[in-house]
XYZ file of N, CA and C in Angstrom:
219
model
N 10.877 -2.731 2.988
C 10.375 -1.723 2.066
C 9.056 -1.132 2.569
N 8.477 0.143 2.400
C 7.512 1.009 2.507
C 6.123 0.535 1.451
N 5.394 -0.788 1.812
C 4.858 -0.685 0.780
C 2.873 -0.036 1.179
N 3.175 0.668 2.255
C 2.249 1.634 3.047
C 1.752 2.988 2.178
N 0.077 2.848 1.619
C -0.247 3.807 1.080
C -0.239 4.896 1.557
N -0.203 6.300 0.814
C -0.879 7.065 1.586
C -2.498 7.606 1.641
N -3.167 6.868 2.624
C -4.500 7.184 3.258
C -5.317 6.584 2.245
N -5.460 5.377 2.114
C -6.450 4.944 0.957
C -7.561 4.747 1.746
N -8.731 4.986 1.184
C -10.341 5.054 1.465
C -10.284 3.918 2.046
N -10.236 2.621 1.000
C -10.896 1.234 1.961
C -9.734 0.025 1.667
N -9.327 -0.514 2.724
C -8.657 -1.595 2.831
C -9.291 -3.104 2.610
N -9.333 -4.319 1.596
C -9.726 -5.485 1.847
C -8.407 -6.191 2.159
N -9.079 -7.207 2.853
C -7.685 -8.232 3.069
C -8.429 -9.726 2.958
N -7.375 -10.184 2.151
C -8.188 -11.964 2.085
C -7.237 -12.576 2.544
N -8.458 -13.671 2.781
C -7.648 -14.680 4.051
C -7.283 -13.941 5.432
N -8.199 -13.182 5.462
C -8.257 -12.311 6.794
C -7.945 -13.012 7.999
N -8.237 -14.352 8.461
C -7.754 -15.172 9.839
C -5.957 -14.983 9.765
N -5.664 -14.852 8.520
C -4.188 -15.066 8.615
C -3.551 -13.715 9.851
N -4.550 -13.030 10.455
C -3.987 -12.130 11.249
C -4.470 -12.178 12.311
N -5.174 -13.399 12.818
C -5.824 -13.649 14.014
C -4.953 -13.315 15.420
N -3.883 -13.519 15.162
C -2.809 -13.293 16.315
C -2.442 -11.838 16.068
N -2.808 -10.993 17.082
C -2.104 -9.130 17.079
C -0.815 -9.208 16.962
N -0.059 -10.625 17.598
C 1.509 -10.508 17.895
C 2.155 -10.454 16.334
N 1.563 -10.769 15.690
C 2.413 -11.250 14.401
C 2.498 -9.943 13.597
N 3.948 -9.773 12.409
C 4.526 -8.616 11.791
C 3.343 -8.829 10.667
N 2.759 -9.591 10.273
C 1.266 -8.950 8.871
C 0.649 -8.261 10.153
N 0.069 -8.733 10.875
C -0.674 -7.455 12.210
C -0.729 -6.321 12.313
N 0.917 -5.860 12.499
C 1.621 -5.033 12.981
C 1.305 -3.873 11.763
N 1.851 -4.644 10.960
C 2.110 -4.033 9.333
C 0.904 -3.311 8.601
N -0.210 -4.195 8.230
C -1.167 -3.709 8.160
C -1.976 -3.146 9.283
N -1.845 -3.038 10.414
C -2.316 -2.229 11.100
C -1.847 -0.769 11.304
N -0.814 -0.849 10.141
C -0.273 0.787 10.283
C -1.230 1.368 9.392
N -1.655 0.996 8.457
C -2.553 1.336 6.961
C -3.813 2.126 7.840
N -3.458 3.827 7.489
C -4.208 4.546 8.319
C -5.282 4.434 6.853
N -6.754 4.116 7.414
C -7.426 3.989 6.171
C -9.034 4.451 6.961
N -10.281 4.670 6.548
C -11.987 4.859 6.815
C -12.051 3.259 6.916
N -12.020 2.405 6.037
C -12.773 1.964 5.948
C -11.776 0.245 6.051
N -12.043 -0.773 6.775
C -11.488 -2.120 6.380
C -12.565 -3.692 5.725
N -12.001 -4.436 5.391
C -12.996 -5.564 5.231
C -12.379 -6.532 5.503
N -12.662 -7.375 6.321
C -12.004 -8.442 5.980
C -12.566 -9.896 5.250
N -12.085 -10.870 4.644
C -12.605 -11.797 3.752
C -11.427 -13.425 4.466
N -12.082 -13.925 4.827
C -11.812 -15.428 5.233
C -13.484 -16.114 5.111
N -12.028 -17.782 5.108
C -13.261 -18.583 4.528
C -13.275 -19.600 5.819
N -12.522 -19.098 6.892
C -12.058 -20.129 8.095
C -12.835 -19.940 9.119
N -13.632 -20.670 10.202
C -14.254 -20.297 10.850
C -13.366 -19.517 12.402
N -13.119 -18.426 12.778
C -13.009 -18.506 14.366
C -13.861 -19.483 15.306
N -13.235 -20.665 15.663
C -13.731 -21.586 16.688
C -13.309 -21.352 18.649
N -13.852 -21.176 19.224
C -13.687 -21.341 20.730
C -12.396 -20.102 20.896
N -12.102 -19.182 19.772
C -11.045 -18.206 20.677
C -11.537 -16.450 20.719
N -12.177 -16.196 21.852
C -12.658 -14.867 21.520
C -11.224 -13.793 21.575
N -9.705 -14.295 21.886
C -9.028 -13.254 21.387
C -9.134 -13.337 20.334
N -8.978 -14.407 19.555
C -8.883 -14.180 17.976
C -9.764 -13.685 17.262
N -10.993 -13.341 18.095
C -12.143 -12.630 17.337
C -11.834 -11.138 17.481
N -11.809 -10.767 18.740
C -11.148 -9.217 19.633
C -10.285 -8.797 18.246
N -9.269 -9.253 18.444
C -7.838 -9.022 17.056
C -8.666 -8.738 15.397
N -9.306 -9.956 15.553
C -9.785 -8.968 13.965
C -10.912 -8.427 13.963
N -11.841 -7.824 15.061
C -12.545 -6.920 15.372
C -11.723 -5.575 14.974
N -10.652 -5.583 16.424
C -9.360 -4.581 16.254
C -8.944 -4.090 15.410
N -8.831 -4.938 14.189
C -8.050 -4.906 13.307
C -9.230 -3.826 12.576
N -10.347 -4.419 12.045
C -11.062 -4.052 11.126
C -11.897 -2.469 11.468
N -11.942 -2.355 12.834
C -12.450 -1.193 13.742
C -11.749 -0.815 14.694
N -10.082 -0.597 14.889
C -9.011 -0.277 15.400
C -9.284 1.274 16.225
N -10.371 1.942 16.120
C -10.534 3.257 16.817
C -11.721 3.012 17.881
N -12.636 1.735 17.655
C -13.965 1.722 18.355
C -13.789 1.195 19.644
N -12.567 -0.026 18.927
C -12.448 -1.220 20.380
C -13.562 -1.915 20.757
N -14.658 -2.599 20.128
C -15.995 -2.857 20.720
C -15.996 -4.050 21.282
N -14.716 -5.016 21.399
C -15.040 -5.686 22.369
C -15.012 -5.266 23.848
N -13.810 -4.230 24.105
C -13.541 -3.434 25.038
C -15.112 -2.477 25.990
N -15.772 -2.278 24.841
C -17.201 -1.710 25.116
C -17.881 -2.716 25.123
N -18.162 -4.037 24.625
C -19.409 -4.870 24.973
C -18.879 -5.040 26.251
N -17.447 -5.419 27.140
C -17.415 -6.163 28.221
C -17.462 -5.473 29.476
N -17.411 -4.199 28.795
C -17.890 -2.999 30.135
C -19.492 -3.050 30.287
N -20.065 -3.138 29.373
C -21.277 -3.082 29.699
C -21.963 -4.116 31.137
């Protein structure tokens, strides 16, 4: 089912780690949600995995890419 707004201002998501992996269909899914603004809300720490940080960087700032820009620097 289509349950994809159209263009809402600001996206929260809780339990935000639950999308730590890009590979996975919540990822995919909510990463279609063309939106300004995201948040995310977890209570889990990211430990020792900087993809899993990259991914919900990505996720939350999907146009900036800033890990992509800190590692050029």
């Amino acid at each position: 089912p289509n349950i994809i707004l159209n263009n809402p201002d600001l996206l929260i998501l809780d339990e935000g780690h639950a999308i730590k992996n890009c590979e996975t269909i919540s990822f995919k899914t909510l990463n279609e949600i063309k939106t300004r603004r995201r948040i995310i809300l977890t209570g889990t720490p990211i430990i020792n995995s900087l993809i899993e940080y990259k991914n919900l960087i990505d996720f939350i700032k999907p146009f900036g890419h800033l890990f992509m820009i800190l590692t050029s620097m």
